[in-house]
XYZ file of C-alpha atoms in Angstrom:
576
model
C 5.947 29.883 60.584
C 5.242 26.646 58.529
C 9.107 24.449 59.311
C 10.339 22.781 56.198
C 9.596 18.551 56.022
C 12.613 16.091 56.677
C 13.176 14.139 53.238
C 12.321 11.005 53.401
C 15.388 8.350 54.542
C 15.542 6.035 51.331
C 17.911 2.562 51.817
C 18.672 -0.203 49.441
C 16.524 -3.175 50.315
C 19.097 -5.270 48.001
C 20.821 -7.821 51.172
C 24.738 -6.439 51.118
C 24.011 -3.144 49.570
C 24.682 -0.274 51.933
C 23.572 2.201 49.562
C 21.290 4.886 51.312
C 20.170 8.821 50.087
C 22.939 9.845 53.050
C 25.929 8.126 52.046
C 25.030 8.128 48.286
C 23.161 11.362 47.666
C 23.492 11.542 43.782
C 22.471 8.203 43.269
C 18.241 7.602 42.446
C 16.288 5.319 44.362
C 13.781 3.465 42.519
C 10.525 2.701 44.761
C 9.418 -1.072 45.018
C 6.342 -1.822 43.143
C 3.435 -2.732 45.746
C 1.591 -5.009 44.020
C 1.576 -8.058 45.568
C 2.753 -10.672 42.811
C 5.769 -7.956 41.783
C 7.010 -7.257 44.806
C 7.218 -11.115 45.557
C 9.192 -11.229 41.944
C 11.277 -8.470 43.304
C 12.091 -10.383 46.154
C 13.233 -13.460 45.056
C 15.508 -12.153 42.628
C 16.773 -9.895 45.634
C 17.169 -13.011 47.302
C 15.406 -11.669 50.490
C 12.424 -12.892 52.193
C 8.961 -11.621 51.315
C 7.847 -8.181 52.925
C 4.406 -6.572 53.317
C 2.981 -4.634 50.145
C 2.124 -1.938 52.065
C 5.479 -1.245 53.178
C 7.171 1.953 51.009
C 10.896 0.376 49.864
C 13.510 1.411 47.470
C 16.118 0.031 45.451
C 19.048 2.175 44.185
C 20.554 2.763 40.738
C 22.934 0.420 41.119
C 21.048 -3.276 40.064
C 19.771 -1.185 36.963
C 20.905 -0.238 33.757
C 19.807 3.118 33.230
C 19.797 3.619 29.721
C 17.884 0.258 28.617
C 15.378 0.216 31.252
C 14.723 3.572 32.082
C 11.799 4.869 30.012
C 12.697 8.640 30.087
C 16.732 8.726 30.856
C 17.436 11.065 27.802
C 14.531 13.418 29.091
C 16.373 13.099 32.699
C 19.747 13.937 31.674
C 18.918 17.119 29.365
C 16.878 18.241 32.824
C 19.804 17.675 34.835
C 22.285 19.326 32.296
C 20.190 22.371 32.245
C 19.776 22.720 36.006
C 15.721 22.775 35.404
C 13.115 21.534 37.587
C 14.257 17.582 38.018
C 12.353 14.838 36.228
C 11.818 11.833 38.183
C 13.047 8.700 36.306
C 10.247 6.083 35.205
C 11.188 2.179 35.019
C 10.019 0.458 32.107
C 7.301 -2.193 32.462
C 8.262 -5.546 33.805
C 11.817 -4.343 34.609
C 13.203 -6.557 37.612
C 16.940 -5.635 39.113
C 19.588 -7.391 37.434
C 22.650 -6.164 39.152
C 24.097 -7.500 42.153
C 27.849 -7.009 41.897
C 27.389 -6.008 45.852
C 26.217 -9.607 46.826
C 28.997 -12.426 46.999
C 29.024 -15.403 45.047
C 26.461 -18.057 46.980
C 26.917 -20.429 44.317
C 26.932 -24.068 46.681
C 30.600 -25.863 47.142
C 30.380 -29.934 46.968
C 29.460 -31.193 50.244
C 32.635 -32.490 52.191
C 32.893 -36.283 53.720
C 31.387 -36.677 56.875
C 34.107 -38.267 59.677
C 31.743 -40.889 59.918
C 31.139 -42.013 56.926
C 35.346 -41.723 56.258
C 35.669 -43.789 59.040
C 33.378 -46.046 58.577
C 34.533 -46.965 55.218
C 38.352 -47.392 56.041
C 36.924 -50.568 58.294
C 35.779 -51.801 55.481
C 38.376 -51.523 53.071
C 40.926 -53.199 56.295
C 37.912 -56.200 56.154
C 38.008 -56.945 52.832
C 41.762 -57.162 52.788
C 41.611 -59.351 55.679
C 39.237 -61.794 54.424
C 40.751 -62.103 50.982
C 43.539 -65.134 50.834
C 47.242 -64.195 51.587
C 50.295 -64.607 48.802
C 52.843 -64.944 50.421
C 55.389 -63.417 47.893
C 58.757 -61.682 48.672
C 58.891 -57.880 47.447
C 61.470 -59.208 44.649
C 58.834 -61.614 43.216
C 55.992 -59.261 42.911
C 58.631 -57.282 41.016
C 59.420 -59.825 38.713
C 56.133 -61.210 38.193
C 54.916 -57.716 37.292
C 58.057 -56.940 34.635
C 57.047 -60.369 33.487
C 53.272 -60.340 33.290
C 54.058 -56.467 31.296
C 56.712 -57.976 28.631
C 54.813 -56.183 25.909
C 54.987 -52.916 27.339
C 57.752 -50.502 26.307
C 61.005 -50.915 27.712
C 60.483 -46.999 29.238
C 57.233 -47.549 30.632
C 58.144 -50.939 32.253
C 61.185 -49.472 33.614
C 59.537 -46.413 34.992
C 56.567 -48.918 36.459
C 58.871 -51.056 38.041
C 60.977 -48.345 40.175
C 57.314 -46.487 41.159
C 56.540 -50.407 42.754
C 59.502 -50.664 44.319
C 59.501 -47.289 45.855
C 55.846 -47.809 47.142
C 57.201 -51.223 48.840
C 59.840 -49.257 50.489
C 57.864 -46.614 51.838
C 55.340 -49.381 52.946
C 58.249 -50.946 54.839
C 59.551 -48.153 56.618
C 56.154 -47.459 57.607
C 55.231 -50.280 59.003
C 58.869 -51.337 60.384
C 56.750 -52.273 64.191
C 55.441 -55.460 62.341
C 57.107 -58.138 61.537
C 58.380 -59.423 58.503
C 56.706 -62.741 58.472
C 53.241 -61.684 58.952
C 53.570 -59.664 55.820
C 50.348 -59.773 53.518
C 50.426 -59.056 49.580
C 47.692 -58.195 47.392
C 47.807 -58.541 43.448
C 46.477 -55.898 41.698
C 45.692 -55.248 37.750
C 47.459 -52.824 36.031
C 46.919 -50.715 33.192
C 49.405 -49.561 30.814
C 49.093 -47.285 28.079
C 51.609 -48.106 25.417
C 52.244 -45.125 22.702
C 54.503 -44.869 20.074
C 55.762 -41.179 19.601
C 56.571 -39.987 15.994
C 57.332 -36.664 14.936
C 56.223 -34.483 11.949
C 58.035 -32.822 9.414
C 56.806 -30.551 6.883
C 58.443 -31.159 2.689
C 58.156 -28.971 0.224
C 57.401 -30.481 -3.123
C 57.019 -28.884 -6.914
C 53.871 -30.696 -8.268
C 54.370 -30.284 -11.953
C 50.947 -30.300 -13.701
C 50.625 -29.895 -17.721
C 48.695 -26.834 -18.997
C 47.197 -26.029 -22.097
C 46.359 -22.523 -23.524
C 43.516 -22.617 -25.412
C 42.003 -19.856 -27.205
C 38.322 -19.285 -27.185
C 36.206 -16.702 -29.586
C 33.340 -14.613 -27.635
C 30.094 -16.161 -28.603
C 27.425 -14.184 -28.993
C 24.473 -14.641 -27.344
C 20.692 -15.136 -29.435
C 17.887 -13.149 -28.521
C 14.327 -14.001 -29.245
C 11.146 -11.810 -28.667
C 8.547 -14.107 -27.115
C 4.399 -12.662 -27.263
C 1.818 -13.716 -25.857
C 0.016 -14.606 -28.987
C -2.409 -17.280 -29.992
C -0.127 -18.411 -32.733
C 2.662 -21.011 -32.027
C 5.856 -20.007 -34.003
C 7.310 -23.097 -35.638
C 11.065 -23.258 -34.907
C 12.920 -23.650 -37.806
C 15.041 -26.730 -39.478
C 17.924 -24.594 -39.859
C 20.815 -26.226 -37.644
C 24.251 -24.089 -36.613
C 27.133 -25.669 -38.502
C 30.204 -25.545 -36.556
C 32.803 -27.672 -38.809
C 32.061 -27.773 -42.255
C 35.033 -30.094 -43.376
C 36.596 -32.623 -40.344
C 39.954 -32.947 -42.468
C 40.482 -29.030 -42.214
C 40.470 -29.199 -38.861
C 43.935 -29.001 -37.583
C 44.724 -26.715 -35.286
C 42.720 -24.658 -32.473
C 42.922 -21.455 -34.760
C 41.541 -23.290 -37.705
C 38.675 -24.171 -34.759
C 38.128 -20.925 -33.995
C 38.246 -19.148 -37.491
C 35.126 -22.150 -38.270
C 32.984 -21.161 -35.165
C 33.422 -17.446 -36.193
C 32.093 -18.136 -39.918
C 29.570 -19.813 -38.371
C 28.385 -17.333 -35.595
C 28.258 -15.094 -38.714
C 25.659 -16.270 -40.306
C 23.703 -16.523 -37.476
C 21.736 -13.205 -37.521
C 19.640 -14.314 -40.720
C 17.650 -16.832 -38.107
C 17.346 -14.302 -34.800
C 16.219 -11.676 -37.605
C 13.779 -13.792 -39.001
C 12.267 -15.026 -35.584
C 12.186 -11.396 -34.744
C 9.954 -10.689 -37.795
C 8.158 -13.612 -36.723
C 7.592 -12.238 -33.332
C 6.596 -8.653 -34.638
C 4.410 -10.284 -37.072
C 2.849 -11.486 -34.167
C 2.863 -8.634 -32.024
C 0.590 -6.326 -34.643
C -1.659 -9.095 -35.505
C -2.167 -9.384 -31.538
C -2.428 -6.197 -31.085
C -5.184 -5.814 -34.125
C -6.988 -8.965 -32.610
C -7.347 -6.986 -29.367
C -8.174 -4.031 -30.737
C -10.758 -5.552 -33.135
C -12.094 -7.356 -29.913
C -12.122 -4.421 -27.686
C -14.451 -2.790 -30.516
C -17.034 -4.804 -30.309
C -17.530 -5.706 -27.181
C -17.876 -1.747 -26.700
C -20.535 -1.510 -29.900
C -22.434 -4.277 -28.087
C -22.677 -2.789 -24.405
C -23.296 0.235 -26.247
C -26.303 -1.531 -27.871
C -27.033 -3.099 -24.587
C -27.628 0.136 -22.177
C -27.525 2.945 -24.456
C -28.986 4.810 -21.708
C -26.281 4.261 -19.309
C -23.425 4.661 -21.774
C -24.847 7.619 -24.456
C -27.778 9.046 -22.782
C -30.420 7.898 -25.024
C -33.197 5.002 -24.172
C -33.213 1.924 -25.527
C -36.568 2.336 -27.443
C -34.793 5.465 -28.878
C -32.110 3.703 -30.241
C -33.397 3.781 -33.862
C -32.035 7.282 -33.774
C -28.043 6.497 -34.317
C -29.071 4.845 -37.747
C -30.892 7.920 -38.582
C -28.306 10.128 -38.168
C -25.833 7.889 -39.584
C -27.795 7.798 -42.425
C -28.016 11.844 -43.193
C -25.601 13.008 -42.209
C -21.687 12.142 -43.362
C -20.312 10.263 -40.522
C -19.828 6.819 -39.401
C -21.844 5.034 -36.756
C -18.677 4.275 -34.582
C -18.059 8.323 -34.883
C -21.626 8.784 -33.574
C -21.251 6.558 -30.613
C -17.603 7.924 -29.602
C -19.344 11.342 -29.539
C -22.382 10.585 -27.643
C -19.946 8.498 -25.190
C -17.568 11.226 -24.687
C -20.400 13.706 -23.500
C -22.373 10.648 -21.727
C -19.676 9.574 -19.335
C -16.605 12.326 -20.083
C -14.397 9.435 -20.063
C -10.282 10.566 -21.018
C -9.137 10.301 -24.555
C -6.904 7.117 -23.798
C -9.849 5.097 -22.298
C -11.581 5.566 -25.610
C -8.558 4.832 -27.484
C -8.221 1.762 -25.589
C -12.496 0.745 -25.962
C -12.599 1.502 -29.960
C -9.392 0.187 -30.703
C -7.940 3.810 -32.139
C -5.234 6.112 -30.861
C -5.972 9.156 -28.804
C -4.984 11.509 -31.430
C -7.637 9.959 -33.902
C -10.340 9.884 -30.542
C -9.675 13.895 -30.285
C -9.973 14.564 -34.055
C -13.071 12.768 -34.713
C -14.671 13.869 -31.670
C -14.071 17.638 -32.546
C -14.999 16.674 -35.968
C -18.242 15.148 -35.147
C -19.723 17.570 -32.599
C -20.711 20.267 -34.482
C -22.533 18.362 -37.113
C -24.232 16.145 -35.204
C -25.172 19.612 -33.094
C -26.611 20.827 -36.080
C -28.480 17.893 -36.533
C -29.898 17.249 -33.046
C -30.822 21.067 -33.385
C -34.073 19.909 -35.214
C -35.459 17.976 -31.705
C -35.397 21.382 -30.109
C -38.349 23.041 -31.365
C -40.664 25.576 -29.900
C -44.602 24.359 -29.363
C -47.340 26.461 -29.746
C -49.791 27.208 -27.094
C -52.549 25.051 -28.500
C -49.580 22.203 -28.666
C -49.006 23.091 -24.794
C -52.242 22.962 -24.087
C -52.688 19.717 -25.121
C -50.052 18.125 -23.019
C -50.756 20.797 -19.776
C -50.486 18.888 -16.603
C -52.829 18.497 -14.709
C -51.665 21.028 -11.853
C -51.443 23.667 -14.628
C -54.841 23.964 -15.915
C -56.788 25.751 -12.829
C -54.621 28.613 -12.622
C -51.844 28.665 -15.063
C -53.284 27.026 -18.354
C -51.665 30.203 -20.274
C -47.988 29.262 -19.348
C -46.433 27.470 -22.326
C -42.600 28.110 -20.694
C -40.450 27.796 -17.808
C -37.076 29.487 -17.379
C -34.023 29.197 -15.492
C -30.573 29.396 -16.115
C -28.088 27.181 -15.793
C -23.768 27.457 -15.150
C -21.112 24.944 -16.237
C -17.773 25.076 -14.620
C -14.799 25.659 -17.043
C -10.726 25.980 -16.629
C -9.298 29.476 -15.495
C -8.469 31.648 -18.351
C -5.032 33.008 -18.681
C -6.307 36.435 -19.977
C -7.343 38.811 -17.313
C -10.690 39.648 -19.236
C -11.892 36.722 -19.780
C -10.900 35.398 -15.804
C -13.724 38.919 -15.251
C -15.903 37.871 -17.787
C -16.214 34.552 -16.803
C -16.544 34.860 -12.904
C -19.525 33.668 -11.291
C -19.908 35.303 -7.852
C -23.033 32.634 -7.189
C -20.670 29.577 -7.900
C -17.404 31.369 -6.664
C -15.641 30.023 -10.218
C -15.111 30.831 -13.709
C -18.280 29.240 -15.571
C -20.240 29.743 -18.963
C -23.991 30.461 -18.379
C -26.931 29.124 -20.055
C -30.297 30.327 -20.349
C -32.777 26.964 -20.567
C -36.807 27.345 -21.540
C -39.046 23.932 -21.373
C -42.966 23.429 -21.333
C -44.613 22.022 -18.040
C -44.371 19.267 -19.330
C -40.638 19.163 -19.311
C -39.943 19.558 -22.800
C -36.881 21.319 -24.124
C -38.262 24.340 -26.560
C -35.021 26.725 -26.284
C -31.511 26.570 -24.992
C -29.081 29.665 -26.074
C -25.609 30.319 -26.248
C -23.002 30.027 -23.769
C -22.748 33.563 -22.217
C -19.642 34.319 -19.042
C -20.639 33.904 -15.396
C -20.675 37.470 -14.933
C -23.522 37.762 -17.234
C -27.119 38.553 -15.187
C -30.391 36.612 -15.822
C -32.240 39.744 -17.535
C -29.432 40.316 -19.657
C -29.287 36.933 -21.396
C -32.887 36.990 -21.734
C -32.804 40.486 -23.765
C -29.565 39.412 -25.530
C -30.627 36.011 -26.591
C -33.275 35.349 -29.023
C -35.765 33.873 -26.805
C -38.089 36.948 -26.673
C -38.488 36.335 -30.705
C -40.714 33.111 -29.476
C -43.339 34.216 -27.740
C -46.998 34.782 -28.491
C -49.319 38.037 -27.219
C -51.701 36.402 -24.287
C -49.239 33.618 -22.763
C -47.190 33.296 -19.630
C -44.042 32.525 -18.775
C -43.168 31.357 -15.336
C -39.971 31.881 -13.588
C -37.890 32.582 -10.496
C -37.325 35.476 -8.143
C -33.998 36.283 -10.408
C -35.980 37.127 -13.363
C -38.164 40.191 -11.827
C -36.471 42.557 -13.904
C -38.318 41.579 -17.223
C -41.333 42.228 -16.789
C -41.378 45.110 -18.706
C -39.447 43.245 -21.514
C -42.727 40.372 -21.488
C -44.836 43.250 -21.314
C -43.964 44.504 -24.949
C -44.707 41.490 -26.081
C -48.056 41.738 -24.012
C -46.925 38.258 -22.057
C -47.271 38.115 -18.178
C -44.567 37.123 -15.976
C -45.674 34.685 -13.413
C -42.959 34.307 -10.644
C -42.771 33.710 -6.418
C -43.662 37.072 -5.018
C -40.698 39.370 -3.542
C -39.541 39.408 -0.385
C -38.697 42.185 1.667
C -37.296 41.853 5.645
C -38.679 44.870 6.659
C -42.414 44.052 6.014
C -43.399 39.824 6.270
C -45.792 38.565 4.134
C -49.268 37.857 4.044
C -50.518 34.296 3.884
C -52.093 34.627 0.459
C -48.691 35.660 -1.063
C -46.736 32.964 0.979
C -49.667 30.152 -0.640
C -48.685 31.797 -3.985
C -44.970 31.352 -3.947
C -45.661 28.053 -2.102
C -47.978 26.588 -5.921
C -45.226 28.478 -8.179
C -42.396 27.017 -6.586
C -44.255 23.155 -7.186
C -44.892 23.556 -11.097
C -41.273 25.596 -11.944
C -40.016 22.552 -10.057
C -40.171 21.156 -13.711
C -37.382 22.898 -15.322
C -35.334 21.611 -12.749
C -35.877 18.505 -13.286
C -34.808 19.422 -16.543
C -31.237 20.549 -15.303
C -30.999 17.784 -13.311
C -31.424 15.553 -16.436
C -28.946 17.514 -18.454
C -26.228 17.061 -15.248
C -26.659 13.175 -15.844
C -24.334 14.230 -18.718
C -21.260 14.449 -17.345
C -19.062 16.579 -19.154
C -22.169 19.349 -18.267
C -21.506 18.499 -14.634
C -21.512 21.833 -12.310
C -18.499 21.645 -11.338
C -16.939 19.202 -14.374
C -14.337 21.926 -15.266
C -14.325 21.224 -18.744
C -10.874 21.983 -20.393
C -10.300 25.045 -22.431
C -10.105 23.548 -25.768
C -13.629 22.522 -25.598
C -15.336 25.587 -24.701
C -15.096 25.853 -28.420
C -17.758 23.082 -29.049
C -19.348 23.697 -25.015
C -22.213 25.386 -27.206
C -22.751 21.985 -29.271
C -22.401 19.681 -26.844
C -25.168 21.447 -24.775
C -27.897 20.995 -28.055
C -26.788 17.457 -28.093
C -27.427 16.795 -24.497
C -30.641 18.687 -25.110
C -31.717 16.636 -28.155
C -30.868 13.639 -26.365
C -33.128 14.097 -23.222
C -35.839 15.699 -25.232
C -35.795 11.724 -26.413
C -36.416 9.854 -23.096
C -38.976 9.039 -20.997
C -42.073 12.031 -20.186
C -40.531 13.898 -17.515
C -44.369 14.286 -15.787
C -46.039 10.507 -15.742
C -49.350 10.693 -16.155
């Protein structure tokens, strides 16, 4: 059977403390630090000799304060108050004891005089006495001489001075009554008196009488004046505050104040005026900056069109077109084309064409659906022999009879509060309410069709039988596509079209390396209408997930032909 350890025997090391875990159970003993360069710390401000660092030691509670240098005494007294397993208390870094009420005070006392020394110097004090020359004076004369040589003094202090000599001469003679009286030897010695006339002080009370003098004084009002920041400089004005208008009528302090009152009256005319100074001011600032704002806006505009409307720089002839025919001004134009360029807020184009956001939202919902019906024209279908004339190369071997590519494309809008719409609306692909779009181009990447906005919900094949795109097409062509749009093939065969898309996979049966090849060239040349999409996301109100706010789904339809137009304007999408 396994016998139960001794506990350790813990002990103070502190010199005079006799604390130890027998006599002082309850109390905690802190253990030394071993490092070598602490525990020599420790030491000397224990005031003990230096021991081994090997050696385990302890200090108790007592030459610490618990609370402040303790690093977990609240976590040790909850443990203790709940009778839980004990937590061992942790000294802070760099804490030294500080306590050592057990320890007497070994502050050093002044040295005392060595016998020697005492000795020594009492010879030498009988020496010089010796060797200096003897007066011989009676007692009475030295008492005399020194009332006379202190005449000055007081008659107190000389009184009081005189009795403490003679006393010390009497004492000196009853002392020394073995010597004789002739061989007597006197000293002189200076004296010092301090001579101090006493007074006393007496507190008086005395009534100061001061004059007064009410005076009455009117609240004066306080000018304001409105200071801009404007170019101008406001000339201050020659009119001057009249306080007195007649000297003579001055003759009392109400007269006074009745004057400065008239005059404080009139006093308004001048802060109003300055104030329609400083308004005048404001608006023509305000105009300046606005004016200023304008154009520098215009001329970035005219600078990178691209960046800032979507349309190259080359292109830029086509904003005085449209100006031109059709009835809306050029700064309309641009605010339009901005607004669907960069989807910048209302109050940032407020702020860039110097107009207020309320104008900003009316002439951009004023301008969209014209200028839509005007950038409709630059979407126009092509003609096979057209296509064929601008057929990439990668076309022509095998798919010289495809004069489309379609896809379809989803814009993210706002929740709808009605519960049909939130259905209609829901695209399970993009997990979010978005309108759908269906998007044809030639392989060239030219935009020949874009339809209306239909809800997420809405399949591929049924936006291509809904929509008017099947009107376009010509017996004999192709139109290539994605997996999605399997289902209307029997739709392009009416029209005695061919469907040209990746071929189906199935997991149960893999396949074949001619059809893998096959999806492998189709997926290269639809890569085009992609590219497409990817140009018409440079606009950023058509961003996927742009979330475009529900009183523009209105005008989503419009804003999609103008991004359309616009694109159909840049650069070849396929560089030859």
């Amino acid at each position: 059977m396994q016998q139960d350890s001794k506990p350790t025997f813990k002990y103070c090391i502190v010199p005079e403390c006799k604390n130890t875990n027998r006599n002082a159970p309850n109390k905690v003993f802190f253990l030394v630090p071993r490092g070598e360069d602490v525990r020599r710390k420790w030491c000397k401000i224990m005031k003990r000799d230096m021991i081994s660092p090997s050696t385990c030691l302890y200090c108790c509670e007592d030459h610490f304060d618990l609370e402040e240098d303790t690093a977990n005494y609240i976590q040790y007294k909850i443990m203790n108050i709940q009778e839980k397993q004990k937590t061992v208390l942790r000294l802070k870094k760099g804490i030294l004891p500080h306590k050592f009420q057990c320890q007497k005070n070994t502050t050093p006392q002044p040295s005392l005089e060595r016998q020697a020394y005492k000795k020594r110097r009492h010879l030498e004090i009988i020496e010089e006495a010796l060797s200096a020359v003897p007066a011989k004076q009676s007692v009475s004369t030295l008492t005399v001489s020194s009332q006379v040589d202190h005449e000055e003094a007081s008659t107190s202090s000389s009184q009081i001075y005189a009795e403490n000599i003679e006393m010390k001469n009497l004492c000196e003679a009853g002392c020394s009554a073995s010597l004789s009286t002739e061989n007597r030897i006197y000293v002189d010695k200076a004296v010092q008196v301090n001579s101090k006339n006493y007074y006393r002080s007496k507190g008086v009370n005395i009534n100061f009488c001061a004059k007064k003098k009410n005076t009455a004084t009117s609240p004066f009002k306080i000018s304001k004046k409105t200071i801009s920041t404007s170019p101008l400089k406001i000339t201050h004005t020659s009119a001057k505050r009249v306080l007195c208008r007649d000297s003579d009528s001055i003759e009392s302090v109400s007269s006074a104040q009745v004057t400065v009152l008239s005059s404080l009256s009139s006093e308004p005319d001048i802060s109003s005026s300055q104030c329609s100074w400083a308004e005048e001011a404001d608006s023509y600032t305000e105009a300046q900056f606005k004016s200023q704002m304008r154009t520098c806006t215009l001329v970035s505009i005219e600078m990178e069109p691209k960046m800032l409307i979507g349309l190259p720089k080359k292109s830029y002839y086509l904003i005085k077109l449209l100006s031109d025919n059709i009835p809306l001004p050029t700064v309309d134009i641009l605010i339009t084309l901005k607004k669907i360029k960069l989807n910048e807020s209302v109050s940032i184009l407020a702020m860039q064409f110097g107009y207020t956001q309320s104008t900003i939202s009316r002439i951009f919902k004023k301008s969209v659906p014209v200028l839509a019906m005007k950038m409709k024209e630059l979407i126009a279908w092509q003609t096979s022999a057209e296509v064929f004339k601008k057929l990439p190369i990668a076309f022509r071997a095998r798919y010289s009879n495809v004069i489309s590519i379609i896809d379809c494309l989803e814009i993210q809008i706002e929740k709808p509060t009605n519960a049909v719409y939130q259905s209609l609306t829901w695209s399970q692909y993009k997990k979010c309410n978005t309108l759908k779009y269906l998007i044809s181009c030639t392989p060239d990447g030219l935009v020949t069709f874009i339809s209306d906005g239909y809800g997420g919900r809405a399949t591929d094949v049924m936006i291509v039988e809904d929509c008017s795109f099947l009107n376009y097409l010509q017996p004999g062509t192709a139109i290539m596509a994605d997996r999605g749009f399997k289902d209307i093939s029997h739709l392009l065969i009416k029209k005695n079209c061919t469907l040209i898309r990746p071929p189906s996979v199935s997991t149960a049966t893999a396949c074949t390396k001619e059809e893998v090849k096959q999806a492998k060239r189709i997926a290269a040349l639809r890569i085009n209408v992609e590219r497409v999409i990817s140009r018409l996301r440079e606009f950023h109100i058509l961003l996927p997930h742009a979330c475009v706010d529900h009183h523009l789904v209105p005008v989503i339809d419009d804003i999609i032909i103008i991004a359309c137009g616009l694109i159909n304007m840049q650069d070849f999408l396929i560089k030859k």
